């Protein structure tokens, strides 16, 4: 998985940042990679982004719609530090989410590029702003009566890391195909959810 980051420096051109799945990231970055994963999970716990639940308390429909969590690890180009990013694999939710609930209010890339060209041509000063952790500051709406709640399952190496950080999660571990899984109910918009952008936008 690749992400392109432009520095707008004619000498250095474009930087390509490689993001690794957790297994690959830990092999490449070692303890620094693990620290990045732990920092990301700790932030999720502190912000109450999800809460563990027993599978027996979920409906069959909720179990079927549960999506996996994916942890990505990358190296920040400027600070030479590692960053973990927990992602909800939201592609699988397209079949039951309405388009009006997932429409992104963000500007088209073509529109942004056009205005940048005009700004550069006219020599304008441009101010940009980044809002850290924007999505996870946004609460998910409560499920109405008869609606399914949103769940995510944590698998692989993340299970042990999460248990080490929050031992109370241990009792929620279940085995699926001989692999440990923890089901969590999503309480805040997480990166990767198709509805995250619109939920964040609607706060203002």
Coordinates of N, CA and C in Angstrom, one line a residue:
X1 N 0.9 -1.2 0.0 CA 0.0 0.0 0.0 C 0.9 1.2 0.0
X2 N 0.7 2.1 -0.9 CA 1.5 3.3 -1.1 C 0.8 4.6 -0.8
X3 N 1.5 5.5 -0.3 CA 0.9 6.8 -0.1 C 1.9 7.9 -0.6
X4 N 1.4 8.8 -1.5 CA 2.3 9.8 -2.1 C 2.2 11.1 -1.3
X5 N 3.3 11.7 -1.0 CA 3.3 12.9 -0.2 C 4.2 13.9 -1.0
X6 N 3.6 15.0 -1.4 CA 4.3 16.1 -2.1 C 4.9 17.1 -1.2
X7 N 6.2 17.4 -1.4 CA 6.9 18.4 -0.6 C 6.9 19.7 -1.3
X8 N 6.5 19.8 -2.6 CA 6.6 21.0 -3.4 C 8.0 21.6 -3.4
X9 N 9.0 20.8 -3.5 CA 10.3 21.2 -3.6 C 10.9 20.7 -4.9
X10 N 11.3 21.6 -5.8 CA 11.7 21.2 -7.1 C 13.0 20.3 -7.1
X11 N 13.8 20.5 -6.1 CA 15.0 19.7 -6.0 C 14.8 18.3 -5.5
X12 N 13.8 18.1 -4.6 CA 13.6 16.8 -4.0 C 12.4 16.1 -4.6
X13 N 11.5 16.9 -5.3 CA 10.4 16.3 -6.0 C 9.4 15.6 -5.0
X14 N 9.0 14.4 -5.3 CA 8.0 13.7 -4.5 C 8.6 12.7 -3.6
X15 N 8.1 12.5 -2.4 CA 8.5 11.5 -1.5 C 7.5 10.4 -1.5
X16 N 7.9 9.1 -1.6 CA 7.0 8.0 -1.5 C 7.1 7.4 -0.1
X17 N 6.0 7.3 0.6 CA 6.0 6.7 1.9 C 5.4 5.3 1.9
X18 N 6.2 4.3 2.2 CA 5.7 2.9 2.2 C 5.0 2.6 3.6
X19 N 3.8 2.2 3.5 CA 3.1 1.7 4.7 C 3.1 0.2 4.7
X20 N 3.4 -0.4 5.9 CA 3.5 -1.8 6.0 C 2.3 -2.4 6.9
X21 N 1.8 -3.6 6.5 CA 1.0 -4.3 7.4 C 1.7 -4.6 8.7
X22 N 1.0 -4.8 9.8 CA 1.7 -4.9 11.1 C 2.8 -5.9 11.1
X23 N 2.6 -7.1 10.6 CA 3.6 -8.2 10.6 C 4.9 -7.7 9.9
X24 N 4.7 -7.1 8.7 CA 5.9 -6.6 7.9 C 6.5 -5.4 8.6
X25 N 5.7 -4.6 9.2 CA 6.2 -3.4 9.9 C 7.0 -3.7 11.1
X26 N 6.6 -4.7 11.9 CA 7.4 -5.1 13.1 C 8.7 -5.7 12.7
X27 N 8.7 -6.5 11.6 CA 9.9 -7.1 11.1 C 10.9 -6.0 10.7
X28 N 10.4 -5.0 10.0 CA 11.3 -4.0 9.4 C 11.8 -3.0 10.5
X29 N 10.9 -2.5 11.4 CA 11.2 -1.5 12.3 C 11.5 -2.0 13.7
X30 N 11.2 -3.3 14.0 CA 11.6 -3.8 15.3 C 10.8 -3.1 16.5
X31 N 11.6 -2.8 17.5 CA 10.9 -2.2 18.7 C 10.3 -0.9 18.4
X32 N 10.9 -0.1 17.5 CA 10.3 1.2 17.2 C 9.0 1.0 16.5
X33 N 8.8 0.0 15.7 CA 7.5 -0.3 15.1 C 6.5 -0.7 16.1
X34 N 6.9 -1.6 17.1 CA 6.0 -2.0 18.1 C 5.6 -0.8 19.0
X35 N 6.5 0.1 19.3 CA 6.1 1.3 20.0 C 5.1 2.1 19.3
X36 N 5.2 2.2 18.0 CA 4.3 2.9 17.2 C 2.9 2.3 17.2
X37 N 2.8 1.0 17.2 CA 1.6 0.2 17.2 C 0.9 0.4 18.6
X38 N 1.7 0.3 19.7 CA 1.2 0.5 21.0 C 0.7 1.9 21.2
X39 N 1.4 2.9 20.7 CA 1.0 4.3 20.8 C -0.4 4.5 20.2
X40 N -0.6 3.9 19.0 CA -1.9 4.0 18.3 C -3.0 3.3 19.1
X41 N -2.7 2.1 19.5 CA -3.8 1.4 20.3 C -4.1 2.1 21.6
X42 N -3.1 2.7 22.3 CA -3.3 3.4 23.5 C -4.1 4.6 23.3
X43 N -3.9 5.3 22.2 CA -4.8 6.4 21.9 C -6.2 6.0 21.7
X44 N -6.4 4.9 21.0 CA -7.8 4.4 20.8 C -8.4 4.1 22.1
X45 N -7.7 3.5 23.0 CA -8.3 3.1 24.3 C -8.6 4.4 25.1
X46 N -7.7 5.3 25.1 CA -7.9 6.5 25.9 C -9.0 7.4 25.4
X47 N -9.3 7.3 24.1 CA -10.4 8.1 23.5 C -11.7 7.3 23.5
X48 N -11.7 6.0 24.0 CA -12.9 5.2 24.0 C -13.4 5.0 22.6
X49 N -12.6 4.7 21.7 CA -13.0 4.5 20.3 C -13.8 3.2 20.1
X50 N -13.6 2.3 21.0 CA -14.4 1.0 20.9 C -14.5 0.4 22.2
X51 N -15.4 -0.6 22.4 CA -15.5 -1.3 23.6 C -15.7 -2.8 23.3
X52 N -15.1 -3.7 24.1 CA -15.2 -5.1 23.7 C -16.6 -5.6 24.1
X53 N -17.0 -6.6 23.3 CA -18.3 -7.3 23.6 C -18.1 -8.8 23.3
X54 N -19.0 -9.5 24.1 CA -19.0 -11.0 23.8 C -19.8 -11.3 22.6
X55 N -19.3 -12.3 21.8 CA -20.0 -12.6 20.6 C -21.5 -13.0 20.9
X56 N -21.7 -13.6 22.0 CA -23.1 -14.1 22.3 C -24.1 -12.9 22.4
X57 N -23.6 -11.7 22.6 CA -24.4 -10.5 22.8 C -24.7 -9.8 21.4
X58 N -24.1 -10.4 20.4 CA -24.3 -9.8 19.0 C -25.3 -10.6 18.3
X59 N -26.1 -9.9 17.4 CA -27.0 -10.6 16.5 C -26.3 -11.3 15.4
X60 N -26.9 -12.2 14.7 CA -26.3 -12.9 13.6 C -26.0 -11.9 12.5
X61 N -26.8 -10.9 12.3 CA -26.6 -9.9 11.3 C -25.4 -9.0 11.6
X62 N -25.2 -8.7 12.9 CA -24.1 -7.9 13.3 C -22.8 -8.6 13.1
X63 N -22.8 -9.9 13.4 CA -21.6 -10.7 13.3 C -21.2 -10.8 11.8
X64 N -22.2 -10.9 10.9 CA -22.0 -11.0 9.5 C -21.4 -9.7 8.9
X65 N -21.8 -8.6 9.5 CA -21.4 -7.3 9.0 C -20.1 -6.8 9.6
X66 N -19.6 -7.5 10.6 CA -18.3 -7.1 11.3 C -17.2 -7.1 10.3
X67 N -16.4 -6.0 10.4 CA -15.3 -5.8 9.5 C -14.0 -5.9 10.3
X68 N -12.9 -6.3 9.7 CA -11.6 -6.4 10.4 C -10.9 -5.1 10.6
X69 N -10.1 -5.1 11.6 CA -9.2 -3.9 11.9 C -7.9 -4.3 11.2
X70 N -7.2 -3.2 10.7 CA -6.0 -3.4 10.0 C -5.0 -2.4 10.6
X71 N -3.8 -2.8 11.0 CA -2.8 -1.9 11.6 C -1.7 -1.7 10.5
X72 N -1.5 -0.4 10.2 CA -0.4 -0.1 9.2 C 0.7 0.6 10.0
X73 N 1.9 0.4 9.6 CA 3.1 1.0 10.2 C 3.9 1.7 9.1
X74 N 4.3 2.9 9.4 CA 5.1 3.7 8.4 C 6.1 4.5 9.1
X75 N 7.1 4.9 8.3 CA 8.2 5.8 8.8 C 7.9 7.2 8.4
X76 N 7.8 8.2 9.3 CA 7.6 9.6 9.0 C 8.9 10.1 8.3
X77 N 8.7 10.7 7.2 CA 9.9 11.1 6.4 C 10.7 12.2 7.0
X78 N 10.0 13.2 7.7 CA 10.7 14.3 8.2 C 11.3 14.1 9.6
X79 N 10.6 13.4 10.4 CA 11.1 13.1 11.8 C 11.8 11.8 12.0
X80 N 11.8 11.0 10.9 CA 12.4 9.7 11.0 C 11.9 8.9 12.2
X81 N 10.6 9.0 12.5 CA 10.0 8.2 13.5 C 8.9 7.3 12.9
X82 N 8.5 6.3 13.6 CA 7.5 5.4 13.1 C 6.1 5.8 13.6
X83 N 5.1 5.5 12.8 CA 3.7 5.8 13.1 C 2.8 4.6 12.8
X84 N 2.0 4.3 13.8 CA 1.0 3.2 13.5 C -0.4 3.9 13.2
X85 N -1.1 3.2 12.4 CA -2.5 3.7 12.0 C -3.5 2.5 12.0
X86 N -4.4 2.6 12.9 CA -5.5 1.5 12.9 C -6.5 1.9 11.9
X87 N -6.8 1.0 11.0 CA -7.8 1.3 9.9 C -8.9 0.2 10.0
X88 N -10.1 0.7 9.8 CA -11.3 -0.1 9.7 C -11.5 -0.4 8.2
X89 N -11.5 -1.7 7.9 CA -11.6 -2.1 6.5 C -13.1 -2.0 6.0
X90 N -13.3 -0.7 5.6 CA -14.7 -0.4 5.3 C -15.2 -0.7 3.9
X91 N -14.4 -1.2 3.0 CA -14.9 -1.6 1.7 C -16.0 -2.6 1.7
X92 N -16.0 -3.5 2.7 CA -17.0 -4.5 2.7 C -18.4 -4.0 3.1
X93 N -18.5 -2.7 3.5 CA -19.7 -2.2 4.0 C -20.5 -1.5 2.9
X94 N -20.0 -1.4 1.7 CA -20.7 -0.7 0.6 C -22.0 -1.3 0.3
X95 N -22.2 -2.6 0.4 CA -23.4 -3.2 0.0 C -24.6 -2.9 0.8
X96 N -24.4 -2.4 2.1 CA -25.6 -2.1 2.9 C -25.7 -0.7 3.4
X97 N -24.6 0.1 3.1 CA -24.7 1.5 3.5 C -25.3 2.4 2.3
X98 N -26.1 3.3 2.7 CA -26.7 4.2 1.7 C -25.7 5.2 1.2
X99 N -25.8 5.6 -0.1 CA -24.8 6.5 -0.6 C -24.9 7.9 0.1
X100 N -26.1 8.3 0.5 CA -26.2 9.6 1.2 C -25.5 9.6 2.6
X101 N -25.3 8.4 3.1 CA -24.6 8.3 4.4 C -23.1 8.2 4.3
X102 N -22.6 8.0 3.1 CA -21.2 7.9 2.9 C -20.6 8.9 2.0
X103 N -21.4 9.8 1.4 CA -20.9 10.8 0.5 C -19.8 11.7 1.2
X104 N -18.7 11.8 0.5 CA -17.6 12.5 1.1 C -17.7 14.0 0.8
X105 N -17.7 14.9 1.8 CA -17.9 16.3 1.6 C -16.6 17.0 1.2
X106 N -15.5 16.2 1.0 CA -14.2 16.8 0.7 C -14.1 17.3 -0.8
X107 N -13.2 18.3 -1.0 CA -13.1 18.8 -2.4 C -12.4 17.8 -3.3
X108 N -12.7 17.9 -4.6 CA -12.1 17.1 -5.6 C -10.6 17.5 -5.7
X109 N -9.8 16.4 -5.9 CA -8.4 16.7 -6.1 C -8.1 17.6 -7.3
X110 N -8.9 17.5 -8.3 CA -8.7 18.4 -9.5 C -9.0 19.8 -9.1
X111 N -10.0 20.1 -8.3 CA -10.3 21.5 -7.8 C -9.1 22.0 -7.0
X112 N -8.6 21.2 -6.1 CA -7.5 21.7 -5.3 C -6.3 22.0 -6.1
X113 N -6.0 21.1 -7.1 CA -4.8 21.3 -7.9 C -5.0 22.6 -8.7
X114 N -6.2 22.9 -9.2 CA -6.4 24.1 -10.1 C -6.2 25.3 -9.2
X115 N -6.7 25.4 -8.0 CA -6.6 26.6 -7.2 C -5.1 26.8 -6.8
X116 N -4.4 25.7 -6.6 CA -2.9 25.8 -6.3 C -2.2 26.4 -7.5
X117 N -2.5 26.0 -8.7 CA -1.8 26.5 -9.8 C -2.1 28.1 -9.9
X118 N -3.4 28.4 -9.7 CA -3.7 29.9 -9.8 C -3.0 30.6 -8.7
X119 N -3.0 30.1 -7.4 CA -2.3 30.7 -6.3 C -0.8 30.9 -6.6
X120 N -0.2 29.9 -7.2 CA 1.2 30.0 -7.5 C 1.5 31.0 -8.6
X121 N 0.6 31.0 -9.6 CA 0.8 32.0 -10.7 C 0.7 33.4 -10.2
X122 N -0.2 33.7 -9.3 CA -0.5 35.0 -8.8 C 0.4 35.4 -7.6
X123 N 1.2 34.4 -7.1 CA 2.1 34.6 -6.0 C 1.4 34.8 -4.7
X124 N 0.3 34.2 -4.5 CA -0.5 34.3 -3.2 C 0.2 33.5 -2.1
X125 N -0.1 34.0 -0.9 CA 0.3 33.3 0.3 C -0.9 32.3 0.6
X126 N -0.5 31.1 0.9 CA -1.6 30.1 1.2 C -1.3 29.4 2.6
X127 N -2.4 29.4 3.4 CA -2.3 28.8 4.7 C -3.1 27.5 4.7
X128 N -2.4 26.5 5.2 CA -3.1 25.2 5.3 C -3.1 24.8 6.8
X129 N -4.1 23.9 7.2 CA -4.2 23.5 8.6 C -4.5 22.0 8.7
X130 N -3.9 21.4 9.6 CA -4.1 20.0 9.8 C -4.8 19.8 11.2
X131 N -5.8 19.0 11.3 CA -6.5 18.7 12.5 C -6.2 17.3 12.9
X132 N -5.3 17.1 13.8 CA -4.9 15.7 14.2 C -6.0 14.9 14.8
X133 N -6.1 13.6 14.4 CA -7.1 12.7 14.9 C -8.5 13.2 14.7
X134 N -8.8 13.8 13.6 CA -10.1 14.4 13.4 C -11.2 13.4 13.5
X135 N -11.1 12.3 12.8 CA -12.2 11.3 12.8 C -12.5 10.8 14.2
X136 N -11.5 10.4 14.9 CA -11.7 9.7 16.2 C -12.2 10.7 17.3
X137 N -12.3 12.0 16.9 CA -13.0 12.9 17.8 C -14.5 13.0 17.5
X138 N -14.9 12.2 16.6 CA -16.3 12.2 16.2 C -17.0 10.9 16.7
X139 N -18.1 11.1 17.4 CA -18.8 9.9 17.9 C -19.7 9.3 16.8
X140 N -19.8 8.0 16.8 CA -20.8 7.3 16.0 C -22.2 7.5 16.5
X141 N -23.2 7.7 15.6 CA -24.5 7.8 16.1 C -25.0 6.5 16.7
X142 N -25.9 6.7 17.7 CA -26.4 5.5 18.4 C -27.3 4.8 17.4
X143 N -27.3 3.4 17.4 CA -28.1 2.6 16.5 C -29.6 2.8 17.0
X144 N -30.5 3.0 16.0 CA -31.9 3.1 16.4 C -32.4 1.7 16.6
X145 N -33.6 1.6 17.1 CA -34.3 0.3 17.4 C -34.4 -0.5 16.1
X146 N -33.9 -1.7 16.1 CA -34.0 -2.5 14.9 C -32.8 -2.4 14.0
X147 N -31.9 -1.4 14.2 CA -30.7 -1.3 13.4 C -29.5 -2.0 14.0
X148 N -28.6 -2.4 13.1 CA -27.4 -3.1 13.6 C -26.4 -2.2 14.2
X149 N -25.7 -2.6 15.2 CA -24.6 -1.8 15.7 C -23.4 -2.1 14.9
X150 N -22.4 -1.2 15.0 CA -21.2 -1.4 14.1 C -20.1 -2.1 14.9
X151 N -19.6 -3.2 14.4 CA -18.5 -4.0 15.1 C -17.3 -4.1 14.2
X152 N -16.2 -4.3 14.9 CA -14.9 -4.5 14.3 C -14.2 -5.6 15.0
X153 N -13.5 -6.5 14.3 CA -12.8 -7.5 15.0 C -11.3 -7.3 14.8
X154 N -10.6 -7.5 16.0 CA -9.2 -7.4 16.1 C -8.5 -8.7 16.1
X155 N -7.6 -8.9 15.2 CA -7.0 -10.3 15.0 C -5.5 -10.2 15.0
X156 N -4.9 -11.4 14.9 CA -3.4 -11.4 14.7 C -2.6 -10.9 15.9
X157 N -1.5 -10.3 15.6 CA -0.6 -9.8 16.6 C -1.2 -8.7 17.5
X158 N -2.2 -8.0 17.0 CA -2.8 -6.9 17.7 C -3.5 -7.4 19.0
X159 N -4.0 -8.7 18.9 CA -4.7 -9.2 20.0 C -3.8 -9.3 21.3
X160 N -2.6 -9.8 21.1 CA -1.7 -9.9 22.3 C -1.3 -8.5 22.8
X161 N -1.0 -7.7 21.8 CA -0.6 -6.3 22.2 C -1.7 -5.6 23.0
X162 N -2.9 -5.8 22.5 CA -4.0 -5.1 23.2 C -4.3 -5.7 24.6
X163 N -4.1 -7.0 24.7 CA -4.3 -7.7 26.0 C -3.2 -7.2 27.0
X164 N -2.0 -7.1 26.5 CA -0.9 -6.6 27.4 C -1.2 -5.2 27.9
X165 N -1.8 -4.4 27.1 CA -2.1 -3.0 27.4 C -3.4 -2.9 28.3
X166 N -4.3 -3.7 28.0 CA -5.6 -3.7 28.7 C -6.1 -5.1 29.0
X167 N -5.6 -5.7 30.1 CA -5.8 -7.1 30.5 C -7.3 -7.5 30.5
X168 N -8.2 -6.5 30.8 CA -9.6 -6.8 30.8 C -10.2 -7.3 29.5
X169 N -9.4 -7.1 28.4 CA -9.9 -7.6 27.1 C -9.7 -9.1 27.0
X170 N -8.9 -9.7 27.8 CA -8.6 -11.1 27.7 C -9.8 -12.0 27.7
X171 N -10.8 -11.7 28.5 CA -12.0 -12.6 28.6 C -12.9 -12.5 27.4
X172 N -12.6 -11.5 26.5 CA -13.4 -11.4 25.3 C -12.8 -12.1 24.1
X173 N -11.6 -12.8 24.3 CA -11.0 -13.5 23.2 C -11.7 -14.7 22.8
X174 N -12.0 -14.9 21.5 CA -12.6 -16.1 21.0 C -11.7 -16.7 19.9
X175 N -11.9 -18.0 19.6 CA -11.1 -18.7 18.6 C -11.9 -18.8 17.3
X176 N -11.3 -18.4 16.2 CA -11.9 -18.6 14.9 C -10.9 -19.2 14.0
X177 N -11.1 -20.4 13.5 CA -10.1 -21.1 12.7 C -8.8 -21.1 13.4
X178 N -8.8 -21.4 14.7 CA -7.7 -21.5 15.6 C -6.9 -20.2 15.7
X179 N -7.5 -19.1 15.4 CA -6.8 -17.8 15.6 C -7.6 -17.0 16.6
X180 N -6.9 -16.2 17.4 CA -7.6 -15.4 18.4 C -8.2 -14.2 17.8
X181 N -9.4 -13.9 18.3 CA -10.1 -12.7 17.8 C -10.8 -12.0 18.9
X182 N -10.8 -10.7 18.9 CA -11.6 -9.9 19.9 C -12.6 -9.0 19.1
X183 N -13.8 -9.1 19.4 CA -14.9 -8.3 18.8 C -15.1 -7.0 19.6
X184 N -15.1 -5.9 19.0 CA -15.3 -4.6 19.7 C -16.4 -3.8 18.9
X185 N -17.2 -3.1 19.7 CA -18.3 -2.3 19.2 C -17.6 -0.9 18.9
X186 N -17.8 -0.3 17.8 CA -17.2 0.9 17.4 C -18.0 2.1 18.0
X187 N -17.3 3.0 18.7 CA -18.0 4.1 19.3 C -17.7 5.4 18.7
X188 N -16.5 5.5 18.0 CA -16.1 6.7 17.3 C -15.8 6.4 15.8
X189 N -15.8 7.4 15.0 CA -15.5 7.3 13.6 C -14.0 6.9 13.5
X190 N -13.7 5.8 12.8 CA -12.3 5.4 12.7 C -11.9 5.5 11.2
X191 N -10.7 5.8 11.0 CA -10.2 5.9 9.6 C -10.5 4.6 8.8
X192 N -11.0 4.8 7.6 CA -11.3 3.6 6.8 C -12.8 3.4 6.8
X193 N -13.6 3.9 7.7 CA -15.1 3.8 7.7 C -15.6 4.7 6.6
X194 N -16.5 4.2 5.8 CA -17.0 5.0 4.6 C -17.8 6.3 5.1
X195 N -18.3 6.2 6.3 CA -19.2 7.3 6.8 C -18.4 8.3 7.6
X196 N -17.1 8.1 7.9 CA -16.3 8.9 8.8 C -16.3 10.4 8.3
X197 N -16.0 10.6 7.1 CA -15.8 12.0 6.6 C -17.1 12.8 6.8
X198 N -18.2 12.2 6.4 CA -19.5 12.9 6.5 C -19.9 13.2 8.0
X199 N -19.6 12.2 8.9 CA -19.9 12.4 10.3 C -19.1 13.5 10.9
X200 N -17.8 13.6 10.5 CA -17.0 14.6 11.0 C -17.4 16.0 10.5
X201 N -17.8 16.0 9.2 CA -18.2 17.3 8.5 C -19.5 17.8 9.2
X202 N -20.4 16.9 9.5 CA -21.7 17.3 10.1 C -21.6 17.8 11.5
X203 N -20.5 17.8 12.1 CA -20.3 18.4 13.4 C -20.3 19.9 13.4
X204 N -20.0 20.4 12.2 CA -19.9 21.9 12.1 C -21.0 22.6 11.5

